[in-house]
mmCIF file with all atom_site columns, C-alpha atoms in Angstrom:
data_model
loop_
_atom_site.group_PDB
_atom_site.id
_atom_site.type_symbol
_atom_site.label_atom_id
_atom_site.label_alt_id
_atom_site.label_comp_id
_atom_site.label_asym_id
_atom_site.label_entity_id
_atom_site.label_seq_id
_atom_site.pdbx_PDB_ins_code
_atom_site.Cartn_x
_atom_site.Cartn_y
_atom_site.Cartn_z
_atom_site.occupancy
_atom_site.B_iso_or_equiv
_atom_site.pdbx_formal_charge
_atom_site.auth_seq_id
_atom_site.auth_comp_id
_atom_site.auth_asym_id
_atom_site.auth_atom_id
_atom_site.pdbx_PDB_model_num
ATOM 1   C CA . TYR A 1 1   ? 18.625 -11.014 -15.519 1.00 0.00 ? 1   TYR A CA 1
ATOM 2   C CA . SER A 1 2   ? 22.039 -9.442  -15.621 1.00 0.00 ? 2   SER A CA 1
ATOM 3   C CA . HIS A 1 3   ? 23.067 -7.312  -18.344 1.00 0.00 ? 3   HIS A CA 1
ATOM 4   C CA . ALA A 1 4   ? 26.674 -6.289  -16.684 1.00 0.00 ? 4   ALA A CA 1
ATOM 5   C CA . THR A 1 5   ? 29.786 -6.482  -19.049 1.00 0.00 ? 5   THR A CA 1
ATOM 6   C CA . GLU A 1 6   ? 31.405 -4.526  -16.113 1.00 0.00 ? 6   GLU A CA 1
ATOM 7   C CA . ALA A 1 7   ? 31.028 -3.936  -12.108 1.00 0.00 ? 7   ALA A CA 1
ATOM 8   C CA . ALA A 1 8   ? 29.649 -0.916  -11.696 1.00 0.00 ? 8   ALA A CA 1
ATOM 9   C CA . TRP A 1 9   ? 26.893 -1.979  -14.121 1.00 0.00 ? 9   TRP A CA 1
ATOM 10  C CA . ALA A 1 10  ? 26.308 -4.936  -12.104 1.00 0.00 ? 10  ALA A CA 1
ATOM 11  C CA . GLU A 1 11  ? 25.434 -2.685  -8.935  1.00 0.00 ? 11  GLU A CA 1
ATOM 12  C CA . LEU A 1 12  ? 23.180 -0.375  -10.581 1.00 0.00 ? 12  LEU A CA 1
ATOM 13  C CA . GLU A 1 13  ? 21.117 -3.361  -11.434 1.00 0.00 ? 13  GLU A CA 1
ATOM 14  C CA . ALA A 1 14  ? 21.569 -4.503  -7.327  1.00 0.00 ? 14  ALA A CA 1
ATOM 15  C CA . VAL A 1 15  ? 20.109 -1.333  -6.466  1.00 0.00 ? 15  VAL A CA 1
ATOM 16  C CA . HIS A 1 16  ? 17.645 -0.864  -9.326  1.00 0.00 ? 16  HIS A CA 1
ATOM 17  C CA . ILE A 1 17  ? 16.074 -3.708  -7.475  1.00 0.00 ? 17  ILE A CA 1
ATOM 18  C CA . ILE A 1 18  ? 16.057 -3.618  -3.935  1.00 0.00 ? 18  ILE A CA 1
ATOM 19  C CA . LYS A 1 19  ? 14.512 0.077   -4.643  1.00 0.00 ? 19  LYS A CA 1
ATOM 20  C CA . THR A 1 20  ? 11.638 -2.571  -6.504  1.00 0.00 ? 20  THR A CA 1
ATOM 21  C CA . LEU A 1 21  ? 11.654 -4.220  -3.542  1.00 0.00 ? 21  LEU A CA 1
ATOM 22  C CA . ASN A 1 22  ? 10.857 -1.411  -1.386  1.00 0.00 ? 22  ASN A CA 1
ATOM 23  C CA . GLY A 1 23  ? 11.774 -3.758  1.651   1.00 0.00 ? 23  GLY A CA 1
ATOM 24  C CA . PHE A 1 24  ? 10.036 -6.835  0.152   1.00 0.00 ? 24  PHE A CA 1
ATOM 25  C CA . PRO A 1 25  ? 11.638 -9.609  1.694   1.00 0.00 ? 25  PRO A CA 1
ATOM 26  C CA . MET A 1 26  ? 12.644 -11.952 -0.344  1.00 0.00 ? 26  MET A CA 1
ATOM 27  C CA . PRO A 1 27  ? 14.464 -15.166 2.328   1.00 0.00 ? 27  PRO A CA 1
ATOM 28  C CA . CYS A 1 28  ? 16.017 -17.205 0.112   1.00 0.00 ? 28  CYS A CA 1
ATOM 29  C CA . GLY A 1 29  ? 17.423 -14.646 -1.135  1.00 0.00 ? 29  GLY A CA 1
ATOM 30  C CA . LEU A 1 30  ? 18.005 -12.451 -4.356  1.00 0.00 ? 30  LEU A CA 1
ATOM 31  C CA . TYR A 1 31  ? 20.019 -14.273 -7.584  1.00 0.00 ? 31  TYR A CA 1
ATOM 32  C CA . LEU A 1 32  ? 22.052 -12.688 -10.910 1.00 0.00 ? 32  LEU A CA 1
ATOM 33  C CA . ASP A 1 33  ? 21.302 -14.486 -13.772 1.00 0.00 ? 33  ASP A CA 1
ATOM 34  C CA . MET A 1 34  ? 24.729 -14.765 -15.847 1.00 0.00 ? 34  MET A CA 1
ATOM 35  C CA . GLU A 1 35  ? 23.931 -15.909 -19.062 1.00 0.00 ? 35  GLU A CA 1
ATOM 36  C CA . GLU A 1 36  ? 24.029 -13.077 -22.098 1.00 0.00 ? 36  GLU A CA 1
ATOM 37  C CA . PRO A 1 37  ? 27.195 -14.526 -24.366 1.00 0.00 ? 37  PRO A CA 1
ATOM 38  C CA . GLU A 1 38  ? 28.416 -10.990 -24.415 1.00 0.00 ? 38  GLU A CA 1
ATOM 39  C CA . GLN A 1 39  ? 28.789 -11.192 -20.345 1.00 0.00 ? 39  GLN A CA 1
ATOM 40  C CA . LEU A 1 40  ? 30.251 -14.773 -20.532 1.00 0.00 ? 40  LEU A CA 1
ATOM 41  C CA . ALA A 1 41  ? 32.478 -13.917 -22.963 1.00 0.00 ? 41  ALA A CA 1
ATOM 42  C CA . LEU A 1 42  ? 34.445 -11.764 -20.160 1.00 0.00 ? 42  LEU A CA 1
ATOM 43  C CA . ASP A 1 43  ? 37.526 -12.555 -18.757 1.00 0.00 ? 43  ASP A CA 1
ATOM 44  C CA . HIS A 1 44  ? 38.200 -14.421 -15.563 1.00 0.00 ? 44  HIS A CA 1
ATOM 45  C CA . ASP A 1 45  ? 38.473 -11.289 -13.664 1.00 0.00 ? 45  ASP A CA 1
ATOM 46  C CA . THR A 1 46  ? 35.552 -9.387  -14.785 1.00 0.00 ? 46  THR A CA 1
ATOM 47  C CA . LEU A 1 47  ? 33.509 -11.750 -14.247 1.00 0.00 ? 47  LEU A CA 1
ATOM 48  C CA . LEU A 1 48  ? 34.320 -12.262 -10.744 1.00 0.00 ? 48  LEU A CA 1
ATOM 49  C CA . GLN A 1 49  ? 34.232 -8.656  -9.908  1.00 0.00 ? 49  GLN A CA 1
ATOM 50  C CA . ILE A 1 50  ? 30.726 -8.526  -10.773 1.00 0.00 ? 50  ILE A CA 1
ATOM 51  C CA . ILE A 1 51  ? 29.488 -11.237 -9.273  1.00 0.00 ? 51  ILE A CA 1
ATOM 52  C CA . ARG A 1 52  ? 31.739 -9.782  -5.640  1.00 0.00 ? 52  ARG A CA 1
ATOM 53  C CA . VAL A 1 53  ? 29.724 -6.563  -7.061  1.00 0.00 ? 53  VAL A CA 1
ATOM 54  C CA . TRP A 1 54  ? 26.226 -7.588  -7.202  1.00 0.00 ? 54  TRP A CA 1
ATOM 55  C CA . CYS A 1 55  ? 26.808 -9.674  -3.676  1.00 0.00 ? 55  CYS A CA 1
ATOM 56  C CA . LYS A 1 56  ? 28.400 -6.802  -1.924  1.00 0.00 ? 56  LYS A CA 1
ATOM 57  C CA . THR A 1 57  ? 25.679 -3.713  -3.398  1.00 0.00 ? 57  THR A CA 1
ATOM 58  C CA . ILE A 1 58  ? 22.345 -6.613  -1.965  1.00 0.00 ? 58  ILE A CA 1
ATOM 59  C CA . ASP A 1 59  ? 24.657 -8.490  0.475   1.00 0.00 ? 59  ASP A CA 1
ATOM 60  C CA . SER A 1 60  ? 24.191 -4.411  2.406   1.00 0.00 ? 60  SER A CA 1
ATOM 61  C CA . ALA A 1 61  ? 21.169 -4.148  2.187   1.00 0.00 ? 61  ALA A CA 1
ATOM 62  C CA . GLY A 1 62  ? 20.208 -7.305  4.059   1.00 0.00 ? 62  GLY A CA 1
ATOM 63  C CA . TYR A 1 63  ? 19.032 -9.199  1.491   1.00 0.00 ? 63  TYR A CA 1
ATOM 64  C CA . THR A 1 64  ? 21.406 -12.903 0.717   1.00 0.00 ? 64  THR A CA 1
ATOM 65  C CA . PRO A 1 65  ? 23.561 -12.647 -2.347  1.00 0.00 ? 65  PRO A CA 1
ATOM 66  C CA . GLY A 1 66  ? 22.799 -15.054 -5.485  1.00 0.00 ? 66  GLY A CA 1
ATOM 67  C CA . ILE A 1 67  ? 24.106 -16.556 -8.106  1.00 0.00 ? 67  ILE A CA 1
ATOM 68  C CA . TYR A 1 68  ? 22.484 -18.396 -11.053 1.00 0.00 ? 68  TYR A CA 1
ATOM 69  C CA . SER A 1 69  ? 24.312 -19.914 -14.271 1.00 0.00 ? 69  SER A CA 1
ATOM 70  C CA . SER A 1 70  ? 24.738 -22.640 -16.206 1.00 0.00 ? 70  SER A CA 1
ATOM 71  C CA . ALA A 1 71  ? 27.571 -25.529 -15.459 1.00 0.00 ? 71  ALA A CA 1
ATOM 72  C CA . GLY A 1 72  ? 28.899 -25.169 -18.904 1.00 0.00 ? 72  GLY A CA 1
ATOM 73  C CA . THR A 1 73  ? 28.430 -21.354 -18.965 1.00 0.00 ? 73  THR A CA 1
ATOM 74  C CA . LEU A 1 74  ? 29.748 -19.016 -15.693 1.00 0.00 ? 74  LEU A CA 1
ATOM 75  C CA . TRP A 1 75  ? 31.061 -22.045 -13.543 1.00 0.00 ? 75  TRP A CA 1
ATOM 76  C CA . THR A 1 76  ? 33.290 -23.286 -16.554 1.00 0.00 ? 76  THR A CA 1
ATOM 77  C CA . LYS A 1 77  ? 35.058 -19.579 -16.059 1.00 0.00 ? 77  LYS A CA 1
ATOM 78  C CA . VAL A 1 78  ? 34.657 -18.745 -11.487 1.00 0.00 ? 78  VAL A CA 1
ATOM 79  C CA . HIS A 1 79  ? 34.742 -21.646 -9.642  1.00 0.00 ? 79  HIS A CA 1
ATOM 80  C CA . PRO A 1 80  ? 32.205 -21.352 -6.969  1.00 0.00 ? 80  PRO A CA 1
ATOM 81  C CA . ASP A 1 81  ? 34.676 -21.495 -4.302  1.00 0.00 ? 81  ASP A CA 1
ATOM 82  C CA . GLU A 1 82  ? 35.756 -18.191 -5.136  1.00 0.00 ? 82  GLU A CA 1
ATOM 83  C CA . VAL A 1 83  ? 32.389 -16.449 -5.304  1.00 0.00 ? 83  VAL A CA 1
ATOM 84  C CA . PRO A 1 84  ? 31.933 -14.222 -1.266  1.00 0.00 ? 84  PRO A CA 1
ATOM 85  C CA . VAL A 1 85  ? 30.439 -16.282 1.224   1.00 0.00 ? 85  VAL A CA 1
ATOM 86  C CA . SER A 1 86  ? 27.788 -14.735 1.904   1.00 0.00 ? 86  SER A CA 1
ATOM 87  C CA . CYS A 1 87  ? 26.163 -14.968 -1.505  1.00 0.00 ? 87  CYS A CA 1
ATOM 88  C CA . LEU A 1 88  ? 24.413 -18.550 -2.531  1.00 0.00 ? 88  LEU A CA 1
ATOM 89  C CA . VAL A 1 89  ? 25.149 -19.912 -6.256  1.00 0.00 ? 89  VAL A CA 1
ATOM 90  C CA . TRP A 1 90  ? 22.746 -21.536 -7.850  1.00 0.00 ? 90  TRP A CA 1
ATOM 91  C CA . ILE A 1 91  ? 23.826 -23.401 -10.706 1.00 0.00 ? 91  ILE A CA 1
ATOM 92  C CA . ALA A 1 92  ? 21.155 -24.816 -13.341 1.00 0.00 ? 92  ALA A CA 1
ATOM 93  C CA . LYS A 1 93  ? 22.411 -28.698 -14.676 1.00 0.00 ? 93  LYS A CA 1
ATOM 94  C CA . TRP A 1 94  ? 19.604 -30.270 -16.851 1.00 0.00 ? 94  TRP A CA 1
ATOM 95  C CA . SER A 1 95  ? 20.144 -34.648 -16.014 1.00 0.00 ? 95  SER A CA 1
ATOM 96  C CA . ASP A 1 96  ? 20.182 -36.971 -13.279 1.00 0.00 ? 96  ASP A CA 1
ATOM 97  C CA . ASN A 1 97  ? 23.976 -35.436 -12.582 1.00 0.00 ? 97  ASN A CA 1
ATOM 98  C CA . PRO A 1 98  ? 24.350 -33.309 -9.918  1.00 0.00 ? 98  PRO A CA 1
ATOM 99  C CA . PRO A 1 99  ? 27.076 -30.759 -10.351 1.00 0.00 ? 99  PRO A CA 1
ATOM 100 C CA . ASP A 1 100 ? 30.404 -31.295 -10.292 1.00 0.00 ? 100 ASP A CA 1
ATOM 101 C CA . LEU A 1 101 ? 31.005 -28.074 -8.506  1.00 0.00 ? 101 LEU A CA 1
ATOM 102 C CA . PRO A 1 102 ? 30.320 -27.541 -5.217  1.00 0.00 ? 102 PRO A CA 1
ATOM 103 C CA . CYS A 1 103 ? 26.012 -25.130 -4.892  1.00 0.00 ? 103 CYS A CA 1
ATOM 104 C CA . ASP A 1 104 ? 23.965 -24.227 -2.874  1.00 0.00 ? 104 ASP A CA 1
ATOM 105 C CA . LEU A 1 105 ? 20.950 -24.740 -5.789  1.00 0.00 ? 105 LEU A CA 1
ATOM 106 C CA . TRP A 1 106 ? 20.723 -27.459 -8.189  1.00 0.00 ? 106 TRP A CA 1
ATOM 107 C CA . GLN A 1 107 ? 18.136 -26.874 -11.177 1.00 0.00 ? 107 GLN A CA 1
ATOM 108 C CA . ASN A 1 108 ? 18.170 -30.273 -12.972 1.00 0.00 ? 108 ASN A CA 1
ATOM 109 C CA . SER A 1 109 ? 14.997 -30.629 -15.488 1.00 0.00 ? 109 SER A CA 1
ATOM 110 C CA . ASP A 1 110 ? 13.350 -27.951 -17.832 1.00 0.00 ? 110 ASP A CA 1
ATOM 111 C CA . HIS A 1 111 ? 9.805  -31.014 -17.950 1.00 0.00 ? 111 HIS A CA 1
ATOM 112 C CA . GLY A 1 112 ? 9.345  -31.477 -14.220 1.00 0.00 ? 112 GLY A CA 1
ATOM 113 C CA . SER A 1 113 ? 5.827  -31.261 -13.519 1.00 0.00 ? 113 SER A CA 1
ATOM 114 C CA . ILE A 1 114 ? 3.683  -29.420 -10.768 1.00 0.00 ? 114 ILE A CA 1
ATOM 115 C CA . PRO A 1 115 ? -0.301 -29.863 -9.975  1.00 0.00 ? 115 PRO A CA 1
ATOM 116 C CA . GLY A 1 116 ? -2.335 -28.000 -11.884 1.00 0.00 ? 116 GLY A CA 1
ATOM 117 C CA . TYR A 1 117 ? 0.004  -26.612 -14.860 1.00 0.00 ? 117 TYR A CA 1
ATOM 118 C CA . ASP A 1 118 ? 0.148  -28.734 -17.581 1.00 0.00 ? 118 ASP A CA 1
ATOM 119 C CA . GLY A 1 119 ? 3.507  -27.603 -19.125 1.00 0.00 ? 119 GLY A CA 1
ATOM 120 C CA . PRO A 1 120 ? 6.612  -28.375 -18.615 1.00 0.00 ? 120 PRO A CA 1
ATOM 121 C CA . VAL A 1 121 ? 8.397  -26.888 -14.909 1.00 0.00 ? 121 VAL A CA 1
ATOM 122 C CA . ASP A 1 122 ? 12.056 -25.933 -14.837 1.00 0.00 ? 122 ASP A CA 1
ATOM 123 C CA . THR A 1 123 ? 12.483 -28.175 -10.913 1.00 0.00 ? 123 THR A CA 1
ATOM 124 C CA . ASP A 1 124 ? 15.243 -28.001 -8.485  1.00 0.00 ? 124 ASP A CA 1
ATOM 125 C CA . GLU A 1 125 ? 16.970 -29.200 -5.743  1.00 0.00 ? 125 GLU A CA 1
ATOM 126 C CA . VAL A 1 126 ? 18.603 -27.502 -2.641  1.00 0.00 ? 126 VAL A CA 1
ATOM 127 C CA . ARG A 1 127 ? 21.297 -28.275 -1.629  1.00 0.00 ? 127 ARG A CA 1
ATOM 128 C CA . SER A 1 128 ? 22.786 -26.320 0.857   1.00 0.00 ? 128 SER A CA 1
ATOM 129 C CA . GLN A 1 129 ? 22.632 -26.356 4.805   1.00 0.00 ? 129 GLN A CA 1
ATOM 130 C CA . LEU A 1 130 ? 22.003 -22.402 3.533   1.00 0.00 ? 130 LEU A CA 1
ATOM 131 C CA . LEU A 1 131 ? 19.832 -22.472 1.655   1.00 0.00 ? 131 LEU A CA 1
ATOM 132 C CA . LYS A 1 132 ? 17.602 -25.030 3.706   1.00 0.00 ? 132 LYS A CA 1
ATOM 133 C CA . GLY A 1 133 ? 18.102 -23.490 6.862   1.00 0.00 ? 133 GLY A CA 1
ATOM 134 C CA . LEU A 1 134 ? 16.439 -20.673 5.323   1.00 0.00 ? 134 LEU A CA 1
ATOM 135 C CA . ILE A 1 135 ? 14.015 -21.616 3.963   1.00 0.00 ? 135 ILE A CA 1
ATOM 136 C CA . GLU A 1 136 ? 13.054 -23.453 7.354   1.00 0.00 ? 136 GLU A CA 1
ATOM 137 C CA . ILE A 1 137 ? 13.772 -20.250 9.009   1.00 0.00 ? 137 ILE A CA 1
ATOM 138 C CA . TYR A 1 138 ? 10.966 -18.726 6.888   1.00 0.00 ? 138 TYR A CA 1
ATOM 139 C CA . ARG A 1 139 ? 7.924  -21.208 6.550   1.00 0.00 ? 139 ARG A CA 1
ATOM 140 C CA . THR A 1 140 ? 8.858  -21.133 11.441  1.00 0.00 ? 140 THR A CA 1
ATOM 141 C CA . VAL A 1 141 ? 8.199  -16.735 10.578  1.00 0.00 ? 141 VAL A CA 1
ATOM 142 C CA . PRO A 1 142 ? 4.332  -16.781 12.108  1.00 0.00 ? 142 PRO A CA 1
ATOM 143 C CA . PRO A 1 143 ? 1.905  -15.378 9.379   1.00 0.00 ? 143 PRO A CA 1
ATOM 144 C CA . GLU A 1 144 ? 1.720  -12.279 10.396  1.00 0.00 ? 144 GLU A CA 1
ATOM 145 C CA . ASP A 1 145 ? 5.567  -10.925 10.735  1.00 0.00 ? 145 ASP A CA 1
ATOM 146 C CA . LYS A 1 146 ? 5.641  -11.712 7.218   1.00 0.00 ? 146 LYS A CA 1
ATOM 147 C CA . ALA A 1 147 ? 4.814  -10.355 3.784   1.00 0.00 ? 147 ALA A CA 1
ATOM 148 C CA . PRO A 1 148 ? 2.371  -7.012  4.585   1.00 0.00 ? 148 PRO A CA 1
ATOM 149 C CA . ASP A 1 149 ? 1.757  -7.656  0.250   1.00 0.00 ? 149 ASP A CA 1
ATOM 150 C CA . ALA A 1 150 ? 1.537  -10.639 -2.035  1.00 0.00 ? 150 ALA A CA 1
ATOM 151 C CA . CYS A 1 151 ? 2.794  -10.223 -5.090  1.00 0.00 ? 151 CYS A CA 1
ATOM 152 C CA . PRO A 1 152 ? -0.967 -12.240 -6.882  1.00 0.00 ? 152 PRO A CA 1
ATOM 153 C CA . ILE A 1 153 ? 0.423  -12.771 -11.243 1.00 0.00 ? 153 ILE A CA 1
ATOM 154 C CA . GLY A 1 154 ? -0.858 -10.162 -13.269 1.00 0.00 ? 154 GLY A CA 1
ATOM 155 C CA . GLY A 1 155 ? -1.135 -8.341  -9.083  1.00 0.00 ? 155 GLY A CA 1
ATOM 156 C CA . CYS A 1 156 ? 2.466  -6.757  -9.484  1.00 0.00 ? 156 CYS A CA 1
ATOM 157 C CA . GLY A 1 157 ? 1.987  -2.382  -8.974  1.00 0.00 ? 157 GLY A CA 1
ATOM 158 C CA . THR A 1 158 ? -1.579 -2.820  -10.511 1.00 0.00 ? 158 THR A CA 1
ATOM 159 C CA . GLU A 1 159 ? -5.142 -1.781  -8.924  1.00 0.00 ? 159 GLU A CA 1
ATOM 160 C CA . ASP A 1 160 ? -6.025 -5.315  -8.774  1.00 0.00 ? 160 ASP A CA 1
ATOM 161 C CA . ARG A 1 161 ? -4.497 -7.360  -6.240  1.00 0.00 ? 161 ARG A CA 1
ATOM 162 C CA . PHE A 1 162 ? -5.789 -9.291  -3.997  1.00 0.00 ? 162 PHE A CA 1
ATOM 163 C CA . ALA A 1 163 ? -7.850 -8.433  -1.389  1.00 0.00 ? 163 ALA A CA 1
ATOM 164 C CA . GLU A 1 164 ? -6.658 -9.907  1.974   1.00 0.00 ? 164 GLU A CA 1
ATOM 165 C CA . THR A 1 165 ? -2.880 -9.491  1.918   1.00 0.00 ? 165 THR A CA 1
ATOM 166 C CA . GLN A 1 166 ? -2.124 -13.859 3.563   1.00 0.00 ? 166 GLN A CA 1
ATOM 167 C CA . LYS A 1 167 ? -2.460 -16.222 1.624   1.00 0.00 ? 167 LYS A CA 1
ATOM 168 C CA . THR A 1 168 ? -1.862 -19.876 3.635   1.00 0.00 ? 168 THR A CA 1
ATOM 169 C CA . ILE A 1 169 ? -0.336 -22.418 1.293   1.00 0.00 ? 169 ILE A CA 1
ATOM 170 C CA . ASP A 1 170 ? -3.589 -24.302 1.460   1.00 0.00 ? 170 ASP A CA 1
ATOM 171 C CA . GLU A 1 171 ? -4.987 -21.147 -0.664  1.00 0.00 ? 171 GLU A CA 1
ATOM 172 C CA . LEU A 1 172 ? -2.274 -20.321 -3.620  1.00 0.00 ? 172 LEU A CA 1
ATOM 173 C CA . ALA A 1 173 ? -2.768 -23.873 -3.785  1.00 0.00 ? 173 ALA A CA 1
ATOM 174 C CA . ALA A 1 174 ? -6.655 -24.280 -4.559  1.00 0.00 ? 174 ALA A CA 1
ATOM 175 C CA . TYR A 1 175 ? -5.887 -21.195 -6.367  1.00 0.00 ? 175 TYR A CA 1
ATOM 176 C CA . ILE A 1 176 ? -3.455 -23.106 -8.503  1.00 0.00 ? 176 ILE A CA 1
ATOM 177 C CA . ALA A 1 177 ? -5.385 -25.975 -9.497  1.00 0.00 ? 177 ALA A CA 1
ATOM 178 C CA . THR A 1 178 ? -7.954 -23.542 -10.462 1.00 0.00 ? 178 THR A CA 1
ATOM 179 C CA . ASN A 1 179 ? -8.674 -22.714 -14.446 1.00 0.00 ? 179 ASN A CA 1
ATOM 180 C CA . GLU A 1 180 ? -8.467 -19.485 -14.088 1.00 0.00 ? 180 GLU A CA 1
ATOM 181 C CA . PHE A 1 181 ? -5.396 -20.173 -12.879 1.00 0.00 ? 181 PHE A CA 1
ATOM 182 C CA . LYS A 1 182 ? -4.342 -22.487 -15.259 1.00 0.00 ? 182 LYS A CA 1
ATOM 183 C CA . SER A 1 183 ? -5.692 -20.323 -18.256 1.00 0.00 ? 183 SER A CA 1
ATOM 184 C CA . GLY A 1 184 ? -3.653 -17.283 -17.403 1.00 0.00 ? 184 GLY A CA 1
ATOM 185 C CA . PHE A 1 185 ? -0.632 -18.857 -16.785 1.00 0.00 ? 185 PHE A CA 1
ATOM 186 C CA . GLN A 1 186 ? -1.043 -20.612 -19.940 1.00 0.00 ? 186 GLN A CA 1
ATOM 187 C CA . LYS A 1 187 ? -1.812 -17.660 -21.802 1.00 0.00 ? 187 LYS A CA 1
ATOM 188 C CA . PHE A 1 188 ? 1.067  -15.739 -20.603 1.00 0.00 ? 188 PHE A CA 1
ATOM 189 C CA . ILE A 1 189 ? 3.707  -18.410 -21.284 1.00 0.00 ? 189 ILE A CA 1
ATOM 190 C CA . ASP A 1 190 ? 2.832  -18.121 -24.634 1.00 0.00 ? 190 ASP A CA 1
ATOM 191 C CA . SER A 1 191 ? 2.538  -14.702 -25.276 1.00 0.00 ? 191 SER A CA 1
ATOM 192 C CA . LYS A 1 192 ? 6.351  -15.248 -24.000 1.00 0.00 ? 192 LYS A CA 1
ATOM 193 C CA . ARG A 1 193 ? 6.927  -17.676 -26.498 1.00 0.00 ? 193 ARG A CA 1
ATOM 194 C CA . GLY A 1 194 ? 4.940  -15.722 -29.596 1.00 0.00 ? 194 GLY A CA 1
ATOM 195 C CA . ILE A 1 195 ? 2.089  -17.117 -29.960 1.00 0.00 ? 195 ILE A CA 1
ATOM 196 C CA . LYS A 1 196 ? -0.563 -15.911 -30.392 1.00 0.00 ? 196 LYS A CA 1
#
């Protein structure tokens, strides 16, 4: 979630994320979430400079850069075609109708559902061959070559990480279906909403 109101600030945000990841793979990209009112009040050229610096910094570190915002905010000032070619465009438009703008990823709802969680979730649709290609490439990578250190919810930066570093999709799905996960995730969501 960006607070950058100038290009130099966006570069600092990108560098901070790159240092924090310390080489951890992010196969589907790193996205700059541009929603801050002060940010969206900026003129077209400043917004485009922020985007270009972010994309260049993330790309030069070997990650795929991306920009996220709603159809009615950032993308009314900057057209997705102006974004660097290496940068993925993620547009939020909660509707049955896709955005009229070109995008790689479309966030189409804030009230979807997934197995193992009782509350509403955001849902997305992959719309570009580029992003589909990144996902397919990652699916074909042998497990031993994927991220060496899985980071489960509540485990990042603490000593109580899962003992195993590789979790298959089936193992993850089984964990998400447990009451332990449901309860812990609901407490996390409630804490963000200020519910005790």
